[in-house]
């Protein structure tokens, strides 16, 4: 197993380019199942979850080409299987986004139920409620959900909570359904809007993506597309925080301010200078950092996927920061590891109180999920001495060579073999 070893203390400087968005790429790759033919996707990030999705599409019978770098070509004319097996779904919950497209186009899907994961229970009841409202027969047995429908029909579906992949699954299903679908309380995340953009290029008739109310007029058939995926706002945010905590001066290229308003507002509140420059954001942190209070919310609120990284920022600030996690019930696994490195953090239910600044010292730490791993890498950048982050496959699931990008900015980061 690989580890990442970091010697803390370097101030990051230079320029870095953000890769394509993981959470946009996953449903977009799955959307290829809605048509027959060869779709070409560009700016696809090289990361573990994308490889899992490519493997899943291959298992379903699609032909996948991943050359040249950054391009994925999916030929769905040979799809002959509708099952997403346990082994793949357990490595990546987002595999569930094949459920809508398979049901809509093939009239049938069998997808392993994802079950809980490190950050919470994460049920898919909203996905199933929507497909049932669109006329799918749903059966849960042997750890799998099976859907059947001759042709889905349009429906009005009100989500009980904002769900990103739930909105995406139903938007894809409705694109090929018979008639009009309304999705109320839909997720407004940029990745949902991006998926709608791709579906509309394929011939779908979707309006309102990016708002709480999405309407879809189903069509008989969709066609393959060529599309370049938007930059990853969470990778961008992670790099912005990396520059801030190391008191660096970094130009984060290829990121969109409109996707990062909440994150940038909190960085500025912390005393970090963030300015748009050359299709990206320049971040400079000279003065002492100030404490920030954060409550995670669906977009356009502060993203849960940036909570762990901001906790590291809070350990560098002078005073008390309060971080509240409202989306997932168990997303504080990085806390005990940050405490071992010297952070003063107190957890009370879904609230965390961080008092800073405290001296962090390097340690062997272990990541249990993607964003937690990223926060441990950030902590390693500012800790005194050597930090060894283990189980780095979590980081590689969601970041396109983060260690390499940090090294190019001057960080002392390398990979090593060994450890659990
Ligand atoms: N929920 C339900 N029932 C459902 C669906 C969701 O109760 O049927 C609950 C969840 O348990 C959670 C909340 O609703 O408490 C929001 O979950 P959501 O469905 O929005 O999460 P997701 O679609 O599974 C996506 C991202 C996550 C990101 C969340 C929230 C992808 C592939 N994943 O997950 O990304 O944290 O939205 O923004 O888009 C990550 O990249 O590290 C990551 C975890």
Coordinates of C-alpha atoms and ligand atoms in Angstrom, one line a residue:
X1 CA 0.0 0.0 0.0
X2 CA 1.2 3.5 -0.7
X3 CA 1.7 6.3 1.7
X4 CA 2.4 10.0 1.3
X5 CA 5.3 11.5 3.3
X6 CA 5.4 15.2 3.8
X7 CA 8.0 17.4 5.4
X8 CA 6.2 20.4 6.6
X9 CA 7.2 24.1 6.4
X10 CA 7.4 25.0 2.7
X11 CA 5.5 28.1 1.5
X12 CA 3.7 27.2 -1.7
X13 CA 4.3 29.3 -4.7
X14 CA 3.8 29.2 -8.4
X15 CA 0.9 28.1 -10.6
X16 CA -1.2 25.0 -10.7
X17 CA -3.9 23.8 -13.0
X18 CA -7.2 22.3 -11.7
X19 CA -8.3 19.0 -13.3
X20 CA -11.8 18.1 -14.5
X21 CA -14.5 17.7 -11.9
X22 CA -14.8 14.2 -10.4
X23 CA -18.5 14.7 -9.4
X24 CA -19.4 16.0 -12.8
X25 CA -17.4 13.3 -14.7
X26 CA -19.1 10.4 -12.9
X27 CA -22.8 11.1 -13.9
X28 CA -21.7 12.4 -17.3
X29 CA -19.9 9.1 -18.1
X30 CA -23.0 7.2 -16.9
X31 CA -25.2 9.4 -19.1
X32 CA -23.6 7.8 -22.1
X33 CA -25.9 4.8 -21.3
X34 CA -28.9 6.8 -22.4
X35 CA -27.9 6.5 -26.1
X36 CA -26.3 4.1 -28.5
X37 CA -23.0 5.2 -30.0
X38 CA -19.7 6.8 -29.3
X39 CA -19.5 9.7 -26.9
X40 CA -16.3 11.6 -26.4
X41 CA -15.5 13.3 -23.1
X42 CA -12.5 15.6 -22.5
X43 CA -10.9 17.0 -19.4
X44 CA -11.7 13.8 -17.6
X45 CA -9.7 13.6 -14.4
X46 CA -7.2 10.7 -13.9
X47 CA -8.5 9.4 -10.5
X48 CA -9.7 6.2 -8.9
X49 CA -13.5 6.8 -9.0
X50 CA -13.4 7.7 -12.7
X51 CA -11.5 4.4 -13.4
X52 CA -14.2 2.6 -11.4
X53 CA -16.9 4.2 -13.5
X54 CA -15.0 3.2 -16.7
X55 CA -14.8 -0.3 -15.4
X56 CA -18.5 -0.4 -14.6
X57 CA -19.4 0.8 -18.0
X58 CA -17.1 -1.8 -19.5
X59 CA -18.8 -4.5 -17.4
X60 CA -22.1 -3.3 -18.8
X61 CA -20.8 -4.0 -22.3
X62 CA -19.6 -0.6 -23.4
X63 CA -16.2 -0.2 -25.1
X64 CA -14.0 2.3 -23.3
X65 CA -11.0 4.1 -24.8
X66 CA -8.9 6.3 -22.5
X67 CA -6.4 7.8 -25.0
X68 CA -5.2 10.4 -25.4
X69 CA -4.7 11.4 -21.7
X70 CA -7.7 13.3 -20.3
X71 CA -10.1 11.8 -22.9
X72 CA -12.6 9.0 -22.4
X73 CA -14.5 7.6 -25.3
X74 CA -17.5 5.4 -24.4
X75 CA -19.1 3.4 -27.1
X76 CA -22.5 2.1 -25.8
X77 CA -23.6 0.3 -28.9
X78 CA -22.6 -3.0 -27.4
X79 CA -24.2 -2.6 -23.9
X80 CA -25.9 -5.9 -23.1
X81 CA -25.8 -6.1 -19.3
X82 CA -27.8 -4.1 -16.8
X83 CA -26.1 -5.2 -13.5
X84 CA -23.9 -3.0 -11.3
X85 CA -22.3 -5.7 -9.0
X86 CA -21.6 -5.4 -5.3
X87 CA -17.8 -5.4 -5.8
X88 CA -17.9 -2.2 -7.8
X89 CA -20.7 -0.4 -5.9
X90 CA -19.0 -1.0 -2.6
X91 CA -15.8 0.7 -3.9
X92 CA -17.8 3.6 -5.2
X93 CA -21.3 4.6 -4.1
X94 CA -21.7 6.9 -7.1
X95 CA -22.1 3.8 -9.2
X96 CA -25.7 4.2 -8.3
X97 CA -26.0 6.9 -11.1
X98 CA -26.3 4.1 -13.7
X99 CA -29.7 3.2 -12.2
X100 CA -31.7 6.0 -13.9
X101 CA -30.1 5.6 -17.4
X102 CA -30.3 1.8 -17.4
X103 CA -33.9 1.8 -16.3
X104 CA -34.8 4.5 -18.8
X105 CA -33.1 3.0 -21.9
X106 CA -33.0 -0.7 -21.2
X107 CA -36.2 -1.0 -19.2
X108 CA -34.3 -2.8 -16.5
X109 CA -31.5 -2.4 -14.0
X110 CA -30.0 -4.4 -11.2
X111 CA -27.7 -2.4 -8.9
X112 CA -26.2 -3.4 -5.6
X113 CA -27.5 -1.3 -2.8
X114 CA -24.6 0.9 -1.7
X115 CA -25.2 0.6 2.1
X116 CA -23.5 2.9 4.6
X117 CA -20.0 4.3 4.1
X118 CA -17.4 6.0 6.3
X119 CA -19.2 9.4 6.3
X120 CA -22.8 8.3 7.0
X121 CA -25.7 6.0 6.3
X122 CA -26.4 7.6 2.8
X123 CA -29.6 5.9 1.8
X124 CA -31.0 6.1 -1.8
X125 CA -34.7 6.2 -0.9
X126 CA -35.2 9.4 -2.9
X127 CA -33.8 7.9 -6.1
X128 CA -36.1 4.9 -5.7
X129 CA -39.1 7.1 -4.8
X130 CA -38.7 9.1 -8.0
X131 CA -38.2 6.1 -10.3
X132 CA -41.4 4.5 -8.7
X133 CA -43.3 7.7 -9.4
X134 CA -42.2 7.4 -13.0
X135 CA -43.7 4.0 -13.2
X136 CA -40.7 1.7 -12.5
X137 CA -41.4 -1.5 -10.5
X138 CA -38.9 -1.7 -7.7
X139 CA -37.8 -4.7 -5.9
X140 CA -35.2 -4.9 -3.1
X141 CA -33.8 -8.4 -2.5
X142 CA -30.4 -10.0 -1.8
X143 CA -28.7 -6.6 -1.3
X144 CA -29.7 -5.4 -4.8
X145 CA -32.3 -3.1 -6.1
X146 CA -34.0 -4.3 -9.3
X147 CA -36.0 -1.9 -11.5
X148 CA -38.3 -2.7 -14.4
X149 CA -40.3 -0.4 -16.7
X150 CA -41.5 -0.8 -20.2
X151 CA -41.2 2.9 -20.6
X152 CA -40.9 5.4 -17.8
X153 CA -43.5 8.2 -17.7
X154 CA -43.2 11.8 -16.5
X155 CA -44.1 12.6 -12.9
X156 CA -43.9 15.4 -10.4
X157 CA -41.3 14.5 -7.8
X158 CA -40.5 16.5 -4.6
X159 CA -37.3 15.6 -2.9
X160 CA -37.5 15.4 0.9
X161 CA -34.0 16.7 1.1
X162 CA -31.5 18.1 -1.4
X163 CA -29.7 15.1 -3.0
X164 CA -27.1 15.6 -5.7
X165 CA -26.9 12.1 -7.3
X166 CA -30.7 11.7 -6.6
X167 CA -31.4 14.7 -8.8
X168 CA -28.9 13.5 -11.4
X169 CA -30.4 10.0 -11.6
X170 CA -34.0 11.2 -12.0
X171 CA -33.0 13.9 -14.5
X172 CA -31.3 11.2 -16.6
X173 CA -34.3 8.9 -16.3
X174 CA -36.8 11.7 -17.1
X175 CA -34.8 12.7 -20.2
X176 CA -36.1 9.5 -22.0
X177 CA -39.4 9.2 -20.2
X178 CA -42.8 9.6 -21.8
X179 CA -44.1 13.1 -21.0
X180 CA -43.3 15.9 -18.6
X181 CA -41.3 15.6 -15.3
X182 CA -40.9 18.2 -12.6
X183 CA -38.2 17.9 -10.0
X184 CA -38.9 20.0 -6.9
X185 CA -36.3 20.8 -4.3
X186 CA -33.7 19.7 -6.8
X187 CA -30.0 20.0 -6.0
X188 CA -28.4 23.2 -7.5
X189 CA -24.8 22.0 -7.6
X190 CA -22.7 23.0 -10.6
X191 CA -22.3 19.3 -11.4
X192 CA -26.1 19.0 -11.8
X193 CA -26.1 21.9 -14.1
X194 CA -23.2 20.5 -16.1
X195 CA -25.0 17.1 -16.5
X196 CA -28.1 18.9 -17.8
X197 CA -25.8 20.8 -20.3
X198 CA -24.5 17.4 -21.5
X199 CA -28.0 15.8 -21.6
X200 CA -29.4 18.8 -23.6
X201 CA -26.5 18.4 -26.1
X202 CA -27.6 14.8 -26.4
X203 CA -31.0 16.1 -27.4
X204 CA -32.8 16.2 -24.0
X205 CA -35.2 19.0 -23.1
X206 CA -34.3 20.1 -19.6
X207 CA -34.9 23.5 -18.2
X208 CA -34.1 25.0 -14.8
X209 CA -31.0 23.0 -13.9
X210 CA -29.1 25.1 -11.3
X211 CA -32.3 26.1 -9.6
X212 CA -34.6 24.3 -7.2
X213 CA -37.1 23.5 -9.9
X214 CA -36.1 21.4 -12.9
X215 CA -38.5 20.5 -15.7
X216 CA -37.9 17.8 -18.3
X217 CA -39.8 17.0 -21.4
X218 CA -39.0 13.4 -22.3
X219 CA -37.8 12.5 -25.8
X220 CA -37.8 9.2 -27.7
X221 CA -34.1 9.1 -28.3
X222 CA -30.8 10.7 -27.4
X223 CA -27.6 10.8 -29.4
X224 CA -23.9 10.6 -28.5
X225 CA -22.0 13.9 -27.7
X226 CA -18.5 15.4 -27.4
X227 CA -18.0 17.4 -24.3
X228 CA -15.2 18.9 -22.1
X229 CA -15.9 18.6 -18.4
X230 CA -15.9 21.7 -16.0
X231 CA -13.0 22.1 -13.5
X232 CA -13.2 20.5 -10.1
X233 CA -14.3 23.1 -7.6
X234 CA -13.3 20.9 -4.6
X235 CA -9.8 20.3 -5.9
X236 CA -9.6 24.0 -6.6
X237 CA -10.8 24.8 -3.0
X238 CA -8.3 22.3 -1.6
X239 CA -5.4 24.0 -3.4
X240 CA -6.6 27.4 -2.3
X241 CA -6.5 26.2 1.3
X242 CA -3.1 24.6 0.8
X243 CA -1.7 28.0 -0.4
X244 CA -3.5 29.8 2.5
X245 CA -2.2 27.6 5.3
X246 CA 1.4 27.6 4.1
X247 CA 1.2 31.5 3.8
X248 CA 1.9 31.0 0.1
X249 CA 1.3 32.9 -3.1
X250 CA -0.3 30.6 -5.7
X251 CA -2.2 31.1 -8.9
X252 CA -4.8 28.3 -9.1
X253 CA -5.6 28.2 -12.8
X254 CA -8.8 26.8 -14.5
X255 CA -11.2 27.3 -11.7
X256 CA -14.5 29.1 -11.8
X257 CA -15.1 31.7 -9.1
X258 CA -18.9 31.3 -9.5
X259 CA -18.5 27.7 -8.3
X260 CA -16.4 28.8 -5.3
X261 CA -18.1 31.9 -3.9
X262 CA -18.8 30.4 -0.5
X263 CA -15.3 29.0 -0.1
X264 CA -13.7 32.2 -1.3
X265 CA -15.9 34.3 1.1
X266 CA -14.7 32.2 4.0
X267 CA -11.1 32.5 2.9
X268 CA -11.4 36.2 2.7
X269 CA -13.1 36.3 6.2
X270 CA -10.0 34.4 7.4
X271 CA -7.8 37.2 6.2
X272 CA -6.6 35.5 3.0
X273 CA -6.3 37.6 -0.2
X274 CA -8.1 35.9 -3.1
X275 CA -8.3 37.7 -6.5
X276 CA -9.4 36.6 -9.9
X277 CA -6.5 36.4 -12.4
X278 CA -6.0 34.8 -15.8
X279 CA -8.9 32.4 -15.7
X280 CA -8.2 31.4 -12.2
X281 CA -7.7 32.7 -8.7
X282 CA -4.6 34.0 -7.0
X283 CA -4.3 33.3 -3.4
X284 CA -1.9 35.1 -1.0
X285 CA -1.8 34.8 2.7
X286 CA 0.5 37.1 4.5
X287 CA -1.2 38.3 7.7
X288 CA -2.2 36.1 10.6
X289 CA -5.2 34.0 9.8
X290 CA -8.5 34.9 11.6
X291 CA -11.0 32.3 12.9
X292 CA -14.0 31.4 10.7
X293 CA -17.4 29.9 11.4
X294 CA -18.7 27.4 8.9
X295 CA -22.0 25.5 8.4
X296 CA -22.0 23.1 5.5
X297 CA -25.0 23.5 3.2
X298 CA -26.1 22.4 -0.3
X299 CA -24.8 24.7 -3.1
X300 CA -24.6 27.7 -3.2
X301 CA -23.8 27.2 0.6
X302 CA -20.4 26.1 1.9
X303 CA -19.7 22.6 0.6
X304 CA -19.4 19.6 3.0
X305 CA -16.6 18.4 0.7
X306 CA -14.5 21.4 1.9
X307 CA -15.2 21.0 5.7
X308 CA -12.2 18.9 6.6
X309 CA -9.8 21.1 4.7
X310 CA -11.1 24.2 6.5
X311 CA -10.7 22.5 9.8
X312 CA -6.9 22.6 9.1
X313 CA -7.1 26.3 8.2
X314 CA -8.9 26.8 11.6
X315 CA -6.0 25.3 13.5
X316 CA -3.8 28.0 12.0
X317 CA -6.1 30.9 12.9
X318 CA -5.8 33.0 16.1
X319 CA -9.0 32.3 18.1
X320 CA -12.0 30.0 18.1
X321 CA -13.7 28.7 14.9
X322 CA -16.9 26.8 14.9
X323 CA -17.6 24.3 12.1
X324 CA -21.0 22.6 11.8
X325 CA -21.6 19.6 9.5
X326 CA -25.2 19.5 8.4
X327 CA -25.1 17.2 5.4
X328 CA -23.5 14.0 6.7
X329 CA -23.8 12.6 10.2
X330 CA -20.3 11.2 10.5
X331 CA -17.9 13.4 8.6
X332 CA -15.4 14.2 11.4
X333 CA -13.0 11.2 11.1
X334 CA -10.1 13.4 10.4
X335 CA -10.5 15.0 13.9
X336 CA -8.8 12.3 16.0
X337 CA -5.8 12.3 13.6
X338 CA -5.6 16.1 13.6
X339 CA -5.7 15.9 17.4
X340 CA -2.8 13.5 17.4
X341 CA -0.9 16.1 15.4
X342 CA -1.5 18.7 18.1
X343 CA -4.8 20.4 17.0
X344 CA -7.1 21.7 19.7
X345 CA -10.5 20.4 18.5
X346 CA -13.6 19.6 20.5
X347 CA -16.5 17.7 18.9
X348 CA -20.1 18.1 20.2
X349 CA -22.5 16.2 17.9
X350 CA -22.3 17.8 14.5
X351 CA -20.4 20.8 15.8
X352 CA -16.7 21.2 16.1
X353 CA -14.8 23.9 18.0
X354 CA -11.3 24.6 16.9
X355 CA -9.0 26.7 19.0
X356 CA -5.8 28.1 17.4
X357 CA -3.2 28.6 16.5
X358 CA -1.6 25.4 17.8
X359 CA 1.7 24.0 16.8
X360 CA 1.1 20.9 14.7
X361 CA 3.8 18.2 14.7
X362 CA 4.3 15.5 12.1
X363 CA 2.9 12.0 12.8
X364 CA 1.9 8.8 11.1
X365 CA -1.8 9.3 10.4
X366 CA -4.4 7.3 8.6
X367 CA -7.2 8.5 6.2
X368 CA -10.6 6.9 6.2
X369 CA -12.2 8.9 3.4
X370 CA -11.3 11.1 0.5
X371 CA -11.7 14.6 2.0
X372 CA -10.3 13.5 5.4
X373 CA -7.2 12.3 3.5
X374 CA -6.9 15.7 1.8
X375 CA -7.1 17.5 5.2
X376 CA -4.3 15.3 6.6
X377 CA -2.1 16.2 3.7
X378 CA -2.8 19.9 4.3
X379 CA -2.0 19.4 8.0
X380 CA 1.3 17.7 6.9
X381 CA 2.2 20.8 4.9
X382 CA 2.2 23.0 8.0
X383 CA 3.3 20.5 10.6
X384 CA 6.8 20.5 12.1
X385 CA 8.8 17.5 10.8
X386 CA 7.6 14.5 8.9
X387 CA 4.0 13.4 8.4
X388 CA 3.2 10.0 6.9
X389 CA -0.4 9.8 5.6
X390 CA -1.4 6.1 5.1
X391 CA -4.1 4.5 3.0
X392 CA -3.6 7.1 0.4
X393 CA -5.9 5.2 -2.0
X394 CA -8.7 7.3 -0.6
X395 CA -7.0 10.4 -1.8
X396 CA -6.3 8.9 -5.2
X397 CA -10.0 8.0 -5.5
X398 CA -10.9 11.7 -5.8
X399 CA -7.8 13.8 -6.6
X400 CA -5.8 13.8 -9.9
X401 CA -2.3 13.5 -8.5
X402 CA -2.6 16.0 -5.7
X403 CA 0.9 15.2 -4.4
X404 CA 2.5 15.9 -7.7
X405 CA 0.7 19.3 -7.9
X406 CA 1.7 20.2 -4.4
X407 CA 5.3 19.2 -5.2
X408 CA 5.3 21.4 -8.2
X409 CA 4.4 24.3 -5.9
X410 CA 7.4 23.6 -3.7
X411 CA 6.0 21.3 -1.1
X412 CA 8.3 18.5 0.1
X413 CA 5.9 15.6 -0.7
X414 CA 6.7 12.1 -1.9
X415 CA 5.1 8.7 -2.1
X416 CA 6.5 5.7 -0.3
X417 CA 5.6 2.1 -0.2
X418 CA 4.7 0.2 3.0
X419 CA 2.5 0.6 6.1
X420 CA -1.1 -0.5 6.4
Ligands
LIG1 N1 -30.0 11.3 1.3 C1 -31.0 10.5 1.7 N2 -31.7 9.8 0.8 C2 -31.4 9.8 -0.5 C3 -30.3 10.5 -1.0 C4 -29.6 11.3 0.0 O1 -31.3 10.5 2.9 O2 -32.0 9.1 -1.3 C5 -29.2 12.1 2.3 C6 -27.8 11.6 2.4 O3 -27.7 10.6 3.4 C7 -27.1 12.9 2.9 C8 -27.9 14.0 2.1 O4 -29.1 13.4 1.7 O5 -27.3 13.1 4.3 C9 -27.2 14.5 0.9 O6 -26.7 13.5 0.1 P1 -26.5 13.5 -1.5 O7 -27.4 12.5 -2.1 O8 -26.6 14.9 -1.9 O9 -25.0 13.0 -1.6 P2 -24.5 12.2 -2.9 O10 -25.2 12.6 -4.1 O11 -24.4 10.7 -2.5 C10 -22.7 13.9 -3.7 C11 -21.2 13.9 -3.9 C12 -20.5 13.9 -2.6 C13 -21.0 15.2 -1.8 C14 -22.5 15.2 -1.7 C15 -23.0 16.5 -1.0 C16 -21.1 12.8 -6.0 C17 -20.6 11.6 -6.8 N3 -20.9 12.8 -4.7 O12 -23.0 12.7 -3.0 O13 -19.1 14.0 -2.8 O14 -20.4 15.2 -0.5 O15 -23.1 15.1 -3.0 O16 -22.6 17.6 -1.7 O17 -21.5 13.7 -6.6 C18 -16.9 13.7 -2.4 O18 -16.6 14.1 -3.5 O19 -16.0 13.5 -1.5 C19 -18.2 13.4 -2.0 C20 -18.6 12.6 -0.9

